[in-house]
Coordinates of C-alpha atoms in Angstrom, one line a residue:
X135 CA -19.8 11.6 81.5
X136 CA -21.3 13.4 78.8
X137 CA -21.3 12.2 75.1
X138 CA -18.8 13.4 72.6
X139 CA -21.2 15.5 70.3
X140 CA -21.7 13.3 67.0
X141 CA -20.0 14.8 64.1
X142 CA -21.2 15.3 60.7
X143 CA -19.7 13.5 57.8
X144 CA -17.9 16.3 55.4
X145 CA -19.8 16.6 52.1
X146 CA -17.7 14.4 49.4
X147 CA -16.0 16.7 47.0
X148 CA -16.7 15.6 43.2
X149 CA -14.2 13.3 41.7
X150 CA -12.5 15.9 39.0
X151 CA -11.8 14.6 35.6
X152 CA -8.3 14.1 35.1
X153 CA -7.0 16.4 32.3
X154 CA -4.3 15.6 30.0
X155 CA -2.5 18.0 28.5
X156 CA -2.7 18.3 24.7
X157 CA 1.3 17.3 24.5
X158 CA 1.0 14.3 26.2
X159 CA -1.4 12.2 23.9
X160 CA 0.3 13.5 21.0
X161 CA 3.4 11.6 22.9
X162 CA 1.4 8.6 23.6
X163 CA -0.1 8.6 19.7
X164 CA 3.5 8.2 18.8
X165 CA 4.6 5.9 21.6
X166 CA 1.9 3.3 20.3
X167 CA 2.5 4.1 16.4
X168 CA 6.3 2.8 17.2
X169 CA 5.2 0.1 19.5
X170 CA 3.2 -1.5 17.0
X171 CA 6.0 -1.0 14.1
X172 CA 8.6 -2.8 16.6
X173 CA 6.3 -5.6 17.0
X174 CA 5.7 -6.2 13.4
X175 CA 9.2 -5.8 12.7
X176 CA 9.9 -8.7 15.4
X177 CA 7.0 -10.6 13.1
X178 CA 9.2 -9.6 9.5
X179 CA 12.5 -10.7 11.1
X180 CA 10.9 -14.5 12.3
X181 CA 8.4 -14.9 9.0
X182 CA 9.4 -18.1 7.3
X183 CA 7.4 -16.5 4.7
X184 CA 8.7 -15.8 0.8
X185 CA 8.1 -12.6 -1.0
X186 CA 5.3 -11.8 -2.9
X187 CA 6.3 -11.4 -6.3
X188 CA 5.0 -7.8 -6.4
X189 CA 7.3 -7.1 -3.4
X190 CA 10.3 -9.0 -5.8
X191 CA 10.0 -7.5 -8.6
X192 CA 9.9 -4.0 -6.8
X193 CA 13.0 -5.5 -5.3
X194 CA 14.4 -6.1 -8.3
X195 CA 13.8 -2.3 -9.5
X196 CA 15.7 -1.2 -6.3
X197 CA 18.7 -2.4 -7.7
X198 CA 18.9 -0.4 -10.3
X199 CA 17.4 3.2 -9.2
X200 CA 15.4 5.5 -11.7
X201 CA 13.0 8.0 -11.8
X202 CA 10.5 5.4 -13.2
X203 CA 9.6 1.7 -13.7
X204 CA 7.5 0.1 -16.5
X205 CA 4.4 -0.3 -14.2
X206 CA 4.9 2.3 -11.2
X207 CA 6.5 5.1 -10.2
X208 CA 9.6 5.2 -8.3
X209 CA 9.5 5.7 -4.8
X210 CA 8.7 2.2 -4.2
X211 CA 12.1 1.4 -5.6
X212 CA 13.9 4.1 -3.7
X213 CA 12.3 3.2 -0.7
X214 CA 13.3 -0.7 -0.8
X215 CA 17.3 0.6 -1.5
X216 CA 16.7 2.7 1.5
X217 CA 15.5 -0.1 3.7
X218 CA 18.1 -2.8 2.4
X219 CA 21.4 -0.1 2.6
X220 CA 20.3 0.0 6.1
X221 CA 19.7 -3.3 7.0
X222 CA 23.2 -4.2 5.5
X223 CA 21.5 -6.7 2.8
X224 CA 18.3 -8.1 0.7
X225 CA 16.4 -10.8 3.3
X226 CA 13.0 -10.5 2.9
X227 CA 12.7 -8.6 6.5
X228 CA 14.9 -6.0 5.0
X229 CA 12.9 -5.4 1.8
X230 CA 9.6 -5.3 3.5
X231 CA 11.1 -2.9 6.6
X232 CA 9.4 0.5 5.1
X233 CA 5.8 -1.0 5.8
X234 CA 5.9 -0.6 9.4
X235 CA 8.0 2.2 9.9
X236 CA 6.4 4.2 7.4
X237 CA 2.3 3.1 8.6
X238 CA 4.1 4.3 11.9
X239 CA 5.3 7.6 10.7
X240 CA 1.3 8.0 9.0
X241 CA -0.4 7.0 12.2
X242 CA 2.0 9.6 13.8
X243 CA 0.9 12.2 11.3
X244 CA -2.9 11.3 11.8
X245 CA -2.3 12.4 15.5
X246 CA -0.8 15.7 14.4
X247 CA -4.3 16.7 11.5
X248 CA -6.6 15.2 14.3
X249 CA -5.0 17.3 17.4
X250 CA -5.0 20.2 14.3
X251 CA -8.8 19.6 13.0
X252 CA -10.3 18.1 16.5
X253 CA -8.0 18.0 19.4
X254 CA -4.9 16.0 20.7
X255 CA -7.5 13.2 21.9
X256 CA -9.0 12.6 18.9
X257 CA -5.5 12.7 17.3
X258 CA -4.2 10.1 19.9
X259 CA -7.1 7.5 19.1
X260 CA -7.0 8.1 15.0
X261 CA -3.7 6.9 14.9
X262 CA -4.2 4.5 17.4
X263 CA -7.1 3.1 14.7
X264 CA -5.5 3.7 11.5
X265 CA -2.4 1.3 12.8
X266 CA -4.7 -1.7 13.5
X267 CA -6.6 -1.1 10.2
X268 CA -7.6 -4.1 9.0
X269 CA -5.9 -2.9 5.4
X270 CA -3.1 -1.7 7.5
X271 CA -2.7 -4.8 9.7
X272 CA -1.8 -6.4 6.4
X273 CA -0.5 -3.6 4.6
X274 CA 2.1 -3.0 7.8
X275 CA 4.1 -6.3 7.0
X276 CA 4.4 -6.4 3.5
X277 CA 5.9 -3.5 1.4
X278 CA 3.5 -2.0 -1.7
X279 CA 3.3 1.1 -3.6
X280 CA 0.3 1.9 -1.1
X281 CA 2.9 2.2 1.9
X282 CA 4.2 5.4 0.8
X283 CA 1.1 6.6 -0.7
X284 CA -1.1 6.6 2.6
X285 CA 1.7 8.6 4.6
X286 CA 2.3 11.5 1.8
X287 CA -1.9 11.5 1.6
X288 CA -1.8 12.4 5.5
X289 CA 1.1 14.7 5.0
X290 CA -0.6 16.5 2.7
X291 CA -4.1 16.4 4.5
X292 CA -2.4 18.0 7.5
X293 CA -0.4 20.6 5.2
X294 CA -3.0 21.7 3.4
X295 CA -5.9 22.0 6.4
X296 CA -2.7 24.3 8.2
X297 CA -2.5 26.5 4.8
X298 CA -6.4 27.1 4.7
X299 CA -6.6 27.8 8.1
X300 CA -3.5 30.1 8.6
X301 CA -1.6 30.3 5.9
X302 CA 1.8 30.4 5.9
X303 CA 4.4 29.5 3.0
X304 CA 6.7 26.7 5.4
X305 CA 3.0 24.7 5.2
X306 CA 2.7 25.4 1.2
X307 CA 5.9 24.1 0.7
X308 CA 5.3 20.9 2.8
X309 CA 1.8 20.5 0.9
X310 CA 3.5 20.5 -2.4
X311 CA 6.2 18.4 -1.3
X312 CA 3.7 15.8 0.2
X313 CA 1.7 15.7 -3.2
X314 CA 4.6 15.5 -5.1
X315 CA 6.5 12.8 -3.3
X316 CA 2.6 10.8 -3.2
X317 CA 2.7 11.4 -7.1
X318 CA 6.3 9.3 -7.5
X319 CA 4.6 6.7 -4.9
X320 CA 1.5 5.7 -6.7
X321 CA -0.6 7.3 -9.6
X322 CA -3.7 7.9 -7.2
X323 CA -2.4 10.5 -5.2
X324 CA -4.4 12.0 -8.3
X325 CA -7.1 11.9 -6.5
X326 CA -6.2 14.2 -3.9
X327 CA -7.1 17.3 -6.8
X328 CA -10.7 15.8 -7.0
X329 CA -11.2 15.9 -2.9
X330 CA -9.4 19.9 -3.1
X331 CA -12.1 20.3 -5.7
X332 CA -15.0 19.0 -3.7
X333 CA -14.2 20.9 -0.4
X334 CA -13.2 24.3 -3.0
X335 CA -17.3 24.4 -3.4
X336 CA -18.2 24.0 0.3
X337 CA -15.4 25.8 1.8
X338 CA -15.8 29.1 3.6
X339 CA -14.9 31.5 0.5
X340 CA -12.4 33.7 2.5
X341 CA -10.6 30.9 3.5
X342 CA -9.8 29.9 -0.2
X343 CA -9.8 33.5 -1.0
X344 CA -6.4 34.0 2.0
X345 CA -4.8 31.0 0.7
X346 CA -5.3 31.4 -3.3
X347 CA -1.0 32.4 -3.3
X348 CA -0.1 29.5 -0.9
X349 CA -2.1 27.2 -3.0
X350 CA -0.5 28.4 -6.4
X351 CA 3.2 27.8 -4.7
X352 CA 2.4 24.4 -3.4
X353 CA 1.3 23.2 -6.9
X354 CA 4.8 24.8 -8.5
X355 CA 6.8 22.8 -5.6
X356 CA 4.5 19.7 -6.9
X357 CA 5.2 20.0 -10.4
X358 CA 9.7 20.1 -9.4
X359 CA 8.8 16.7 -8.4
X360 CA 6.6 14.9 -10.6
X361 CA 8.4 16.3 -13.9
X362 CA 10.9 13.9 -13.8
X363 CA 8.8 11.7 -14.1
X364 CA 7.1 12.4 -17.0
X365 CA 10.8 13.3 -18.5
X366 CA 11.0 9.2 -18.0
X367 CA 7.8 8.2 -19.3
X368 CA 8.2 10.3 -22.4
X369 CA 11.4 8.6 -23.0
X370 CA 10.0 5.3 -22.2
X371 CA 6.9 5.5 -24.7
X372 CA 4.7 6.2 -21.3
X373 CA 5.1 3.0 -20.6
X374 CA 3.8 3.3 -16.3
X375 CA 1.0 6.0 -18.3
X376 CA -0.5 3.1 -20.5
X377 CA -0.4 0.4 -18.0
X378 CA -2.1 2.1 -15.6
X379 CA -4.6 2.9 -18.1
X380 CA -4.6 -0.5 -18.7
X381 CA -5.6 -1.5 -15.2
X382 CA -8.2 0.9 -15.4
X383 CA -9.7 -1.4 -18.2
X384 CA -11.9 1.4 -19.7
X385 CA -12.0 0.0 -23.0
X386 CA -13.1 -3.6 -24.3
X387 CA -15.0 -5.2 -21.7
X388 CA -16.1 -2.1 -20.1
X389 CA -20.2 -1.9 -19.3
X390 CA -22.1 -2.1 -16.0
X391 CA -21.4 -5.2 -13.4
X392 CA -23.6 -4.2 -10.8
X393 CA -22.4 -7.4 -8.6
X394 CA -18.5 -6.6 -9.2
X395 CA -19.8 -3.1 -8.0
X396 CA -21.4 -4.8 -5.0
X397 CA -18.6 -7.3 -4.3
X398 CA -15.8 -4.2 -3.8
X399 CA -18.5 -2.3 -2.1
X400 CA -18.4 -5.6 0.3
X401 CA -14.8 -6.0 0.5
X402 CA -14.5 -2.4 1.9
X403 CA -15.9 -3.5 5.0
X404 CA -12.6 -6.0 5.5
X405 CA -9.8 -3.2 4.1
X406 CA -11.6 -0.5 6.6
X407 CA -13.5 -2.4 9.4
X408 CA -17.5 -3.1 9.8
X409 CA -17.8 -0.7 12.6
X410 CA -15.6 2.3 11.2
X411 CA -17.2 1.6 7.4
X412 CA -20.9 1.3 9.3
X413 CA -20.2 5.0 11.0
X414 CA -19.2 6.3 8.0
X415 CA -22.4 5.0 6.4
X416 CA -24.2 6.7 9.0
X417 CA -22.7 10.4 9.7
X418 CA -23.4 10.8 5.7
X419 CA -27.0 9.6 6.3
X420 CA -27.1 12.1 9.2
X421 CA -26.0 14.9 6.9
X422 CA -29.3 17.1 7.2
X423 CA -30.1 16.3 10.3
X424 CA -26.7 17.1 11.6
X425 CA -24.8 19.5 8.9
X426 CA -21.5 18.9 9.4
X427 CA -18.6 21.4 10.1
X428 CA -16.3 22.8 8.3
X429 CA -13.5 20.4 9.7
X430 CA -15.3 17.4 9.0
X431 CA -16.7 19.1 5.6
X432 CA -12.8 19.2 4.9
X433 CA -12.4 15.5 6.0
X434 CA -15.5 14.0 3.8
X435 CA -14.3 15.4 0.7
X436 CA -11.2 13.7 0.7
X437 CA -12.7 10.6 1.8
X438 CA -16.1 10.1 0.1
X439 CA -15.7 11.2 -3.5
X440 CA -13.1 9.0 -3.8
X441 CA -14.7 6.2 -2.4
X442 CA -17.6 6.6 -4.5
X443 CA -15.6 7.0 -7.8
X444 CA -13.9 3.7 -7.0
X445 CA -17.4 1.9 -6.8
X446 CA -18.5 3.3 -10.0
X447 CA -15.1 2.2 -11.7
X448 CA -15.3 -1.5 -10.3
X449 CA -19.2 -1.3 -11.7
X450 CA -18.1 -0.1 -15.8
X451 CA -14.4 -2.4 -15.2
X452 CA -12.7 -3.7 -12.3
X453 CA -11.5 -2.0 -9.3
X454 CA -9.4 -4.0 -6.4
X455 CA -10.5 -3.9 -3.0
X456 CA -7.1 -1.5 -2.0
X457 CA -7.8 1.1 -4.5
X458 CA -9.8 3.0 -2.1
X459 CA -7.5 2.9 0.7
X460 CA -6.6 6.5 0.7
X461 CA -10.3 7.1 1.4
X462 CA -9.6 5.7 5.2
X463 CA -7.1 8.0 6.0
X464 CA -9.3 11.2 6.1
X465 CA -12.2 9.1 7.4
X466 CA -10.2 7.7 10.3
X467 CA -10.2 11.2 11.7
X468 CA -13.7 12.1 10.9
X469 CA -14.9 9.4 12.4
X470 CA -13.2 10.0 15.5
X471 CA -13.7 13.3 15.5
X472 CA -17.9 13.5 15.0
X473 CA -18.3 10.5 17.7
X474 CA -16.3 12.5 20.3
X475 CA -18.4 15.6 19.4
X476 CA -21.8 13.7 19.7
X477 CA -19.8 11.8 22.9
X478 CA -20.2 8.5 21.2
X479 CA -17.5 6.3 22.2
X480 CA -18.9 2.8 22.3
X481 CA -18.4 2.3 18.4
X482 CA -14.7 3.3 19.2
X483 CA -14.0 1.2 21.8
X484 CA -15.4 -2.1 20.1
X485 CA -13.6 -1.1 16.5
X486 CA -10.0 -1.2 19.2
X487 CA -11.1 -4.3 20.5
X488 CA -12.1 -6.1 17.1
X489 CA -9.0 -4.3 15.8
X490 CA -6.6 -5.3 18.1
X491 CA -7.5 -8.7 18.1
X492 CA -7.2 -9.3 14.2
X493 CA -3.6 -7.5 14.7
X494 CA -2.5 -10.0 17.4
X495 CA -4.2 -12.7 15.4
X496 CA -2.6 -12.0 11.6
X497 CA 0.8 -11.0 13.1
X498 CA 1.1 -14.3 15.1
X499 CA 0.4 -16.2 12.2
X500 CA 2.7 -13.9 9.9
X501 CA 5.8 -14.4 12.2
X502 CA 5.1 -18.4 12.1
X503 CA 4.5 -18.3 15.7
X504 CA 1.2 -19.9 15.0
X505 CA 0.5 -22.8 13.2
X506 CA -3.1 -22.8 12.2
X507 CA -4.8 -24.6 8.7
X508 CA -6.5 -22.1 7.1
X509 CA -9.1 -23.0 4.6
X510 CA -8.0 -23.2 0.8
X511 CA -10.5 -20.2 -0.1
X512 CA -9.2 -18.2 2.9
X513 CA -5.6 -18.6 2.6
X514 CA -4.0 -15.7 2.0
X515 CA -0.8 -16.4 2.7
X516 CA -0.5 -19.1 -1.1
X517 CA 1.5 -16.7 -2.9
X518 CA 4.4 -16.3 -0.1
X519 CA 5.0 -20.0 -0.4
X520 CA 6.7 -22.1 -2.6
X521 CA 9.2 -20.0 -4.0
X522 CA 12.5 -21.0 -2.2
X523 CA 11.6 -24.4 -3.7
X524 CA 11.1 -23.5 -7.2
X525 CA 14.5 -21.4 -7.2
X526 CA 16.5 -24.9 -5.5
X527 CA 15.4 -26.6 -8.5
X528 CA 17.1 -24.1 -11.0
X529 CA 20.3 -23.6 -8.9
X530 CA 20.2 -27.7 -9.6
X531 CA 19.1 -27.9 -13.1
X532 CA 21.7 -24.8 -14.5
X533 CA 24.4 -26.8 -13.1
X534 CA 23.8 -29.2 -15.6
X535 CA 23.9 -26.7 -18.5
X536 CA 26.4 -25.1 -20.9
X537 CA 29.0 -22.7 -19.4
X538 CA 27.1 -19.5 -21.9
X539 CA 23.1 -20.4 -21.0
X540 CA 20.7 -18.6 -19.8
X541 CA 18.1 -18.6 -17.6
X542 CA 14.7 -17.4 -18.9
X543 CA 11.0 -17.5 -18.2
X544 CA 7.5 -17.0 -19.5
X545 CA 6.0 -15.4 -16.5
X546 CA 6.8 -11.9 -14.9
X547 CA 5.9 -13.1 -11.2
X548 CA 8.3 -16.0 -12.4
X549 CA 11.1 -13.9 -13.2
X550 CA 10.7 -11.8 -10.2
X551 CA 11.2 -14.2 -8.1
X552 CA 13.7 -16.2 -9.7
X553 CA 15.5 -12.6 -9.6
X554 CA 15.3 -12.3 -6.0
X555 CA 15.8 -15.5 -5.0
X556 CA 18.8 -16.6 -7.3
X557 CA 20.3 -12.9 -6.4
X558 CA 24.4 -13.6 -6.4
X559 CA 24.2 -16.2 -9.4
X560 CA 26.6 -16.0 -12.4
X561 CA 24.2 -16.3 -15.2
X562 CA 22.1 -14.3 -17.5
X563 CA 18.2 -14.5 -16.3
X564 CA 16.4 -12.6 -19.1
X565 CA 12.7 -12.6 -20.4
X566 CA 11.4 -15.0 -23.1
X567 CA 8.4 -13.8 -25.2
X568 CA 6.9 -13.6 -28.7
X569 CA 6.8 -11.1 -30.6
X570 CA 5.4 -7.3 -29.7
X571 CA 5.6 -4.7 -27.1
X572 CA 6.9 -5.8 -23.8
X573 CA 4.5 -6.1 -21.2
X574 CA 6.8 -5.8 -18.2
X575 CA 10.1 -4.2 -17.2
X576 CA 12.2 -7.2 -17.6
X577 CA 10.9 -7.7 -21.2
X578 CA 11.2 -4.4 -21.6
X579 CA 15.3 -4.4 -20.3
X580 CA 16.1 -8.3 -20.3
X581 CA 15.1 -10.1 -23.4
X582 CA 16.2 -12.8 -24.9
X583 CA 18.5 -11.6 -27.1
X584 CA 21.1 -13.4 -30.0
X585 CA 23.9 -13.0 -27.6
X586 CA 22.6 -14.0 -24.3
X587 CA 20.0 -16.7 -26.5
X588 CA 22.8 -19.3 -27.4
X589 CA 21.7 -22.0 -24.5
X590 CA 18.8 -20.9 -22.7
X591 CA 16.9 -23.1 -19.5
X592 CA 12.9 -22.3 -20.0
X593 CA 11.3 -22.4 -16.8
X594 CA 7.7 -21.8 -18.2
X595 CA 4.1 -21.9 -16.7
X596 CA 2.6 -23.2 -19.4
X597 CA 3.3 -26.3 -22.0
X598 CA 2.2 -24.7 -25.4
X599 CA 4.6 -22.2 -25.9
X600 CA 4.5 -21.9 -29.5
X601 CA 5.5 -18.3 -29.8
X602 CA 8.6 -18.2 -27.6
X603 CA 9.5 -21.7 -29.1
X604 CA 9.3 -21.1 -32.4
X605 CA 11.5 -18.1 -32.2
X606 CA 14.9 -20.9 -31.4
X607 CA 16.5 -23.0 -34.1
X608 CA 15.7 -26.1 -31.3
X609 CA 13.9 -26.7 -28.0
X610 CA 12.9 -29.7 -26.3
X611 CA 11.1 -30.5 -22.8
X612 CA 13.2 -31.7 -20.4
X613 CA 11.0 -32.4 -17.2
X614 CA 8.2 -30.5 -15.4
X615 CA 8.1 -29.4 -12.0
X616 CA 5.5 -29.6 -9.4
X617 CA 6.1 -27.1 -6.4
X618 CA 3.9 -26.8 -4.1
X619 CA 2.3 -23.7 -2.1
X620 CA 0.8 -25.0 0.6
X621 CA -3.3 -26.2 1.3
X622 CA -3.1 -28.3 -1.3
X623 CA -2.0 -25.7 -3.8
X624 CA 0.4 -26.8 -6.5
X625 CA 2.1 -24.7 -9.5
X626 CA 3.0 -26.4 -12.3
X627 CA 6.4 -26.0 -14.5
X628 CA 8.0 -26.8 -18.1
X629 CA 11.0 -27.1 -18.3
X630 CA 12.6 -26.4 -22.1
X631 CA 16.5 -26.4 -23.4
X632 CA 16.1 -24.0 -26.1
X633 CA 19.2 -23.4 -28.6
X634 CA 19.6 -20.7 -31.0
X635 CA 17.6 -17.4 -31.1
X636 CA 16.6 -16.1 -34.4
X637 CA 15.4 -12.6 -33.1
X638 CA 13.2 -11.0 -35.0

């Protein structure tokens, strides 16, 4: 029998990369931008954790809705109303809500200037790193003036990169909007004109020279909303103005601290990541070398300037570590966008892996669902406890006082809380000071007044009061309070029945 004739294996056919459309990882970037906002909202809604008294006292102004607030604009206000009408009442989950919808909605937009700038890829993995941010892991469950900021900074970064590149007035509009509505959020969107003036002298001149009209519209649609705003500050003797210049601190103390400099140089590398802020480091080092595009030109000018500004200012004063924070949002993208041009992808894949651990790490201890003792120095979590206690111990101690009193206090985190967590009570709770300008918006709406000043409870931080005291016909300690805050922490209290106020 003869042999069946041996056959020759067929040559293997190479594997073919599977391609994804462009549609489909902007679907994924916002699949995982919601994902992650459900999750921390599962965190928010089991959280034995109190407010912060930043996150009260906004609270506070969302009860009583303006187009300003002694120390910020007013969107944070608008947005906590927003968040608390829709949650059907005031629990903490409720007022913090707007974090991680509104990180989601920036990581969503981050997808949409990355897909514009590099492609849908890129977009897909910046939002999938801006949402587990080490800033933003924190930022995402607890609600700040910096929430609504970062999302208007994208829109706007997206808006404007569309009107340079083909302009078109529904873009314009949106751009103005965006800077507009960042404006009412926090004071820094500011900064946004120094990163338009930084790419103005790199950018291609016919690009600037096409969208000169679009440009000139989106600063008129800017201007409709930021006027009202200085309409309230005019009225209010620039009150938000002249504390923000305040926190700037340019005046008496100011000089050169080269290791505060250092220190918020250092602290970047915990709001942004080691990896991400190391990259950064190195695609401006690689500047010659490797000139960068006109894309990531546009990125690095709202990202670096502002950056480096924010150095110098915590060198001549102070600056805190979240002051730079709208820096990350352009860099995000740049970042992912050079490493997938130079096909880098390690430093991406171990910043998602670092990332994602911190998120699974912080949240589980957010929500309670892990008990761990952190160290004293390391504990951020001090200034969410403790509250609930302190506010038991009034609810007691005004039980025991005149039918007319009033509760008052020395301390603005004091009164915020006392605010938010004695919401539904039946007596006055106004601010007790010396004499001068008010320094906050309940001394500047809720003093202590000869009508509400008959009977007042002081609950103040410290014992040597002399210049609220003196201002009442009597006063007397009663007790002092110990309330503690966890790790060992412990805030101190004194107590005062004061009767009488003189005024002025």
């Amino acid at each position: 029998m003869a042999k069946a004739a041996k056959q020759e294996p067929s040559p293997r056919r190479p594997i073919e990369p599977i391609e994804i459309p462009p549609r489909t990882w902007t679907v994924w970037a916002i699949g995982i931008s919601l994902f992650f906002a459900f999750t921390r909202l599962i965190a928010l809604r089991n959280s034995p954790l109190d407010l912060l008294p930043d996150e009260a006292q906004y609270w506070s102004w969302s009860r009583h809705l303006a187009f300003g607030y002694f120390s910020k604009p007013p969107m944070i206000a608008w947005l906590i109303r927003a968040t608390t009408e829709l949650a059907g009442g005031s629990d903490e989950w409720a007022v913090r809500l707007g974090a991680p919808l509104v990180h989601a909605g920036t990581g969503i937009v981050l997808a949409f200037l990355g897909r514009a700038l590099f492609s849908a890829r890129a977009g897909f993995v910046a939002a999938l790193l801006y949402t587990t941010l080490p800033g933003v892991i924190f930022s995402s469950l607890v609600i700040s003036t910096d929430v609504p900021l970062l999302f208007f900074w994208a829109l706007a970064l997206l808006a404007l990169w569309q009107v340079l590149a083909k302009p078109d007035w529904r873009w314009a509009i949106v751009a103005g909007a965006a800077f507009g509505l960042g404006f009412l959020s926090k004071y820094a969107m500011g900064y946004f004109l120094l990163g338009l003036a930084v790419y103005a002298l790199t950018a291609p001149r016919n690009q600037l020279k096409a969208a000169w009209k679009h440009l000139v519209l989106a600063i008129l649609v800017a201007a409709g909303f930021i006027i009202p705003n200085l309409i309230w500050n005019s009225s209010h003797g620039w009150a938000t103005v002249g504390h923000t210049a305040a926190n700037a601190n340019w005046g008496q103390g100011a000089g050169l601290h080269l290791m505060e400099a250092l220190s918020f140089a250092g602290a970047q590398f915990g709001v942004f990541g080691p990896v991400l802020l190391v990259a950064l480091i190195t695609r401006l080092v690689l500047w010659r070398r490797d000139p960068p595009p006109v894309q990531e030109r546009f990125l690095l000018a709202f990202a670096v300037p502002v950056l480096a500004l924010m150095i110098v200012q915590s060198g001549i004063s102070r600056a805190h570590a979240n002051w730079a924070a709208v820096a990350y949002v352009p860099a995000t993208v740049l970042i992912v966008g050079w490493l997938e041009r130079i096909r880098r992808a390690w430093p991406i894949n171990l910043t998602i892996a670092l990332h994602l651990a911190a998120f699974v790490g912080f949240t589980l201890l957010f929500a309670g669902s892990v008990h761990a003792t952190l160290p004293k120095g390391v504990d951020i979590f001090h200034q969410m406890r403790g509250w609930k206690s302190l506010a038991n111990l009034v609810w007691k101690r005004m039980a025991t006082m005149p039918g007319d009193a009033s509760l008052a206090a020395d301390d603005r985190e004091v009164l915020a809380e006392l605010d938010y967590n004695l919401r539904g009570r039946s007596f006055p709770l106004v601010a007790a000071t010396g004499k001068g300008p008010p320094g906050n918006q309940y001394e500047l709406e809720n003093p202590v007044t000869k009508e509400n000043g008959v009977h007042v409870l002081l609950v103040a931080r410290y014992a040597d009061r002399a210049e609220i005291l003196d201002r009442f016909d009597a006063h007397r300690m009663s007790e002092q309070w110990t309330v503690g805050a966890g790790q060992g922490r412990r805030r101190l209290y004194f107590v005062y029945e004061l009767t009488g106020f003189k005024g002025d």
